[in-house]
mmCIF file of C-alpha atoms in Angstrom:
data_model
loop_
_atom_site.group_PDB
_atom_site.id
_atom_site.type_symbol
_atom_site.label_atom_id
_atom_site.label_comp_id
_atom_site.label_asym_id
_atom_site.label_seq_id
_atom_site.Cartn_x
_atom_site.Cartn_y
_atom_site.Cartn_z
ATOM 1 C CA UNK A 920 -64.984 -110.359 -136.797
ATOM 2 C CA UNK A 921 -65.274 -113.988 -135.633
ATOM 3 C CA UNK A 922 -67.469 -115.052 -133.085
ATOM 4 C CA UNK A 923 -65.276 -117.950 -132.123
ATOM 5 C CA UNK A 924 -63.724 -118.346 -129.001
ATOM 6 C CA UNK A 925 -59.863 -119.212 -128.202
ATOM 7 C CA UNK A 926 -58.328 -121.305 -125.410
ATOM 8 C CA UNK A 927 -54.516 -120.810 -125.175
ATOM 9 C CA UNK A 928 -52.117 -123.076 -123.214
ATOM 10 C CA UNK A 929 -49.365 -121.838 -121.834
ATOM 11 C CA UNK A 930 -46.704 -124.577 -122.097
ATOM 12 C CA UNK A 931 -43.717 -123.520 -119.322
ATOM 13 C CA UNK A 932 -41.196 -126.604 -120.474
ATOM 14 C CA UNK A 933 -38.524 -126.029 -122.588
ATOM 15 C CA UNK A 934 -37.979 -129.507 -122.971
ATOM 16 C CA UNK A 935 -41.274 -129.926 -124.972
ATOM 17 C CA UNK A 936 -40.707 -131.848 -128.579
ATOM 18 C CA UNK A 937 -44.283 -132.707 -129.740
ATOM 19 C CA UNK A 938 -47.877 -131.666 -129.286
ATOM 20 C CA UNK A 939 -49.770 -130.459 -125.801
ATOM 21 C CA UNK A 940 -53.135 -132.025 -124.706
ATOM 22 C CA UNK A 941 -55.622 -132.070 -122.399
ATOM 23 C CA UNK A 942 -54.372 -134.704 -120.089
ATOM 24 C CA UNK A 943 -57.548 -137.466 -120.344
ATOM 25 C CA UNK A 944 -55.893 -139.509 -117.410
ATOM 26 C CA UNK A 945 -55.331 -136.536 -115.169
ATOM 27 C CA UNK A 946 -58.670 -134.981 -115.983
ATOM 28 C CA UNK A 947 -60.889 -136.901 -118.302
ATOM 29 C CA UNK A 948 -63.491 -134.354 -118.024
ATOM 30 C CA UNK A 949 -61.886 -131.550 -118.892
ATOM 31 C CA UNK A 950 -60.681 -133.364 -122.089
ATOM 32 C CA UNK A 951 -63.866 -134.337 -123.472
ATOM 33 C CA UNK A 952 -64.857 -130.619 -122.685
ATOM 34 C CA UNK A 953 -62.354 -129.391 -124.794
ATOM 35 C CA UNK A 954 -62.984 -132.068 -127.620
ATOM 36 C CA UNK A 955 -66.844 -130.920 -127.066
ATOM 37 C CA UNK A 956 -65.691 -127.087 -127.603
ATOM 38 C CA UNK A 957 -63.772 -127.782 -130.664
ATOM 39 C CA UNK A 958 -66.374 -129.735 -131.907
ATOM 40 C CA UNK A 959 -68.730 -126.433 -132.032
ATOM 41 C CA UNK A 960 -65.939 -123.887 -133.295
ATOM 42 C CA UNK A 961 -63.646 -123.206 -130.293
ATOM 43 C CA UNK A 962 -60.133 -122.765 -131.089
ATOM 44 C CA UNK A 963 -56.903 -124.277 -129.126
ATOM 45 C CA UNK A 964 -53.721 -122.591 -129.441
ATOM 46 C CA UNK A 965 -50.756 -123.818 -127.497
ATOM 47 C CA UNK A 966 -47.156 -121.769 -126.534
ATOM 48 C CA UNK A 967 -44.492 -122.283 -125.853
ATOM 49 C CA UNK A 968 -42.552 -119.299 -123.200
ATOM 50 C CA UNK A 969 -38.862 -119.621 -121.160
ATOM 51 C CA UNK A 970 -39.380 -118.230 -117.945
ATOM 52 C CA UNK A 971 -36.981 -115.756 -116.099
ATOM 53 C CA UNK A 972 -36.707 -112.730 -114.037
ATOM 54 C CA UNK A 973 -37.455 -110.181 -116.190
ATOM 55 C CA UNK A 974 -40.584 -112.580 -117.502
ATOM 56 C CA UNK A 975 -41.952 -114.328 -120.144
ATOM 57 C CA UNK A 976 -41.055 -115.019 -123.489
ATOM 58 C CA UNK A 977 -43.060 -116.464 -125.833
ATOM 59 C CA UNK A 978 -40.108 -119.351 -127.789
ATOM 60 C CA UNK A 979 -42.835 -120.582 -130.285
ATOM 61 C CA UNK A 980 -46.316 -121.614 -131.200
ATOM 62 C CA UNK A 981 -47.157 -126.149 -130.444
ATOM 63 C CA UNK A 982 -49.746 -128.164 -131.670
ATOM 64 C CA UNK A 983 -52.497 -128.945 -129.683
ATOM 65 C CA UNK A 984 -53.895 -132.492 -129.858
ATOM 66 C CA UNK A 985 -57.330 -133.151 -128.759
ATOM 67 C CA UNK A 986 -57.619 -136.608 -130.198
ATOM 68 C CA UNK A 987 -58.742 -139.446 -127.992
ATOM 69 C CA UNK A 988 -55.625 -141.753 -127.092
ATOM 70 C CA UNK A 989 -54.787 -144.761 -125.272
ATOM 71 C CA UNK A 990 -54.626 -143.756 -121.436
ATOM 72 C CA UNK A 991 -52.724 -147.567 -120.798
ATOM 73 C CA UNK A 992 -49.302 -146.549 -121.522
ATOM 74 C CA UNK A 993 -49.648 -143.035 -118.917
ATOM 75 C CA UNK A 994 -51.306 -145.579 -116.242
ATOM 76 C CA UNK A 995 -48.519 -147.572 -116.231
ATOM 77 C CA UNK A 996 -46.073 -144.824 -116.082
ATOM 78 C CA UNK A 997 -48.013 -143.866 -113.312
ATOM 79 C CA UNK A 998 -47.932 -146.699 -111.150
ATOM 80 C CA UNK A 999 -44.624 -147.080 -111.901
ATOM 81 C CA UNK A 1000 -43.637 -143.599 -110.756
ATOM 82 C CA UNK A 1001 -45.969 -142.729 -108.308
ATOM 83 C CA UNK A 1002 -43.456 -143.243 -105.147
ATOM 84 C CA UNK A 1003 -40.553 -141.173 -106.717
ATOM 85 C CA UNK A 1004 -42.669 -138.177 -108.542
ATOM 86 C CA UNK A 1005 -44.532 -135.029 -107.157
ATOM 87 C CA UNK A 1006 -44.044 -132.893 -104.061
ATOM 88 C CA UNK A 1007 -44.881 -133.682 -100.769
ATOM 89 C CA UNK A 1008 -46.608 -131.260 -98.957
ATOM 90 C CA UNK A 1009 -45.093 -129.786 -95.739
ATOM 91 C CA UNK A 1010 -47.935 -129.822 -93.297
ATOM 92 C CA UNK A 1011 -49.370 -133.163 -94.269
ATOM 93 C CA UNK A 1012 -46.045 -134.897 -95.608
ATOM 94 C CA UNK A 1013 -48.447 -136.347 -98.284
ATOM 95 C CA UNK A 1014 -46.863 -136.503 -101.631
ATOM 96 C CA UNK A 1015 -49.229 -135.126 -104.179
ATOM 97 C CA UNK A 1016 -49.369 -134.195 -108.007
ATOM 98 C CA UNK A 1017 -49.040 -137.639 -109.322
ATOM 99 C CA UNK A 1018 -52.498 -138.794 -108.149
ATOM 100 C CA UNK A 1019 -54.807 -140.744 -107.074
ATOM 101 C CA UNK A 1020 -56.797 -138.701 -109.106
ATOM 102 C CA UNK A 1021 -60.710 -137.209 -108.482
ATOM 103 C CA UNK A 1022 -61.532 -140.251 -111.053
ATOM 104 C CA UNK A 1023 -59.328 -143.064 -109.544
ATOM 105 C CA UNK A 1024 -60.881 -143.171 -105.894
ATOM 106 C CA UNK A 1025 -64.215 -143.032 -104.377
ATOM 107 C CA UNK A 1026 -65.811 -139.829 -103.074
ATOM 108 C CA UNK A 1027 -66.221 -139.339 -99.458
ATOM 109 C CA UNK A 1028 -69.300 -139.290 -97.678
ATOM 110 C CA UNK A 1029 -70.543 -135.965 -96.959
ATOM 111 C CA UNK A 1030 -69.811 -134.696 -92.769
ATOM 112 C CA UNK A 1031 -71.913 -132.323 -91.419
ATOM 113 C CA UNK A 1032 -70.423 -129.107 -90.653
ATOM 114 C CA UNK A 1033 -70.885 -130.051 -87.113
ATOM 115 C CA UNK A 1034 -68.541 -132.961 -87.182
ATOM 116 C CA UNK A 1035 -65.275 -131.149 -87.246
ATOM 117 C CA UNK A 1036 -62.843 -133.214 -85.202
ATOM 118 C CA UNK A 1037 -62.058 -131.631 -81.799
ATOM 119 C CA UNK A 1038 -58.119 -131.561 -82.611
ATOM 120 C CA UNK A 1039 -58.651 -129.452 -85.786
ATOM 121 C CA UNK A 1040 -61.109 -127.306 -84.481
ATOM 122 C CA UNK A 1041 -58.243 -126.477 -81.720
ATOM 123 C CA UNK A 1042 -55.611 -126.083 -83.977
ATOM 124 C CA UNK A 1043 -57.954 -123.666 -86.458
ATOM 125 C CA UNK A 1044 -58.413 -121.368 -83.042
ATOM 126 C CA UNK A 1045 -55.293 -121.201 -82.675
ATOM 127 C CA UNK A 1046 -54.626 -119.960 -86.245
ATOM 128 C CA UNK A 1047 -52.537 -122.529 -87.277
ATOM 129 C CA UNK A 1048 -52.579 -123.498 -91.367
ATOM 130 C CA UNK A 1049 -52.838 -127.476 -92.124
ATOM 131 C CA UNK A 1050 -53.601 -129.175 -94.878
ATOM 132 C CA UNK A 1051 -57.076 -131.532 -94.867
ATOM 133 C CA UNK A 1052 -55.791 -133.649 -97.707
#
């Protein structure tokens, strides 16, 4: 028996024609993780499943590519994109899922728990759901 552990992706797009990856733009931490696991034994396996009512099916196995790449050509796609890609969330009307990412912005100062603002605090008594993006 191997002692080796396995990550699988689960790819759910049909439309796939090459290799998955760990997105380094998206989440450049989690792809030098995974280069870092593979590095010490750790398997990726990647598939491929259609989706429908009666559930998954698995279509075929994909590459996985954990080489480093050239984030350029995804930034500019990015920018280009950003106003017409995503979802926009309902509470909020904030469009999310196509950034800015954790990496691309500058974290917040900490507030104490103290300094909830007074209209929030009202609406949370009233058990009303909102997002705090």
């Amino acid at each position: 028996l191997s002692d080796r552990g396995t990550v699988m992706f689960v790819v759910q797009r049909e439309d796939l024609r090459g290799k998955v990856r760990p997105s380094a733009f998206h989440d450049p931490k989690f792809a030098e993780a995974c280069r870092q696991a593979a590095s010490v034994g750790v398997r990726f396996r990647a598939l491929l499943v259609s989706c429908s009512l009666a559930g998954l099916t698995v279509e075929r196995e994909v590459a996985v590519d954990l080489a480093e790449y050239d984030l350029r050509p995804i930034a500019g796609w990015v920018a280009e994109n950003r106003d017409a890609t995503g979802w926009i969330r309902s509470a909020s009307q904030r469009r999310v899922a196509n950034g800015p990412f954790p990496h691309e912005v500058a974290k917040p100062r900490r507030r104490s728990k103290d300094c909830f603002p007074m209209a929030l605090k009202e609406q949370a008594e009233q058990e009303i759901c909102f997002d705090l993006c």
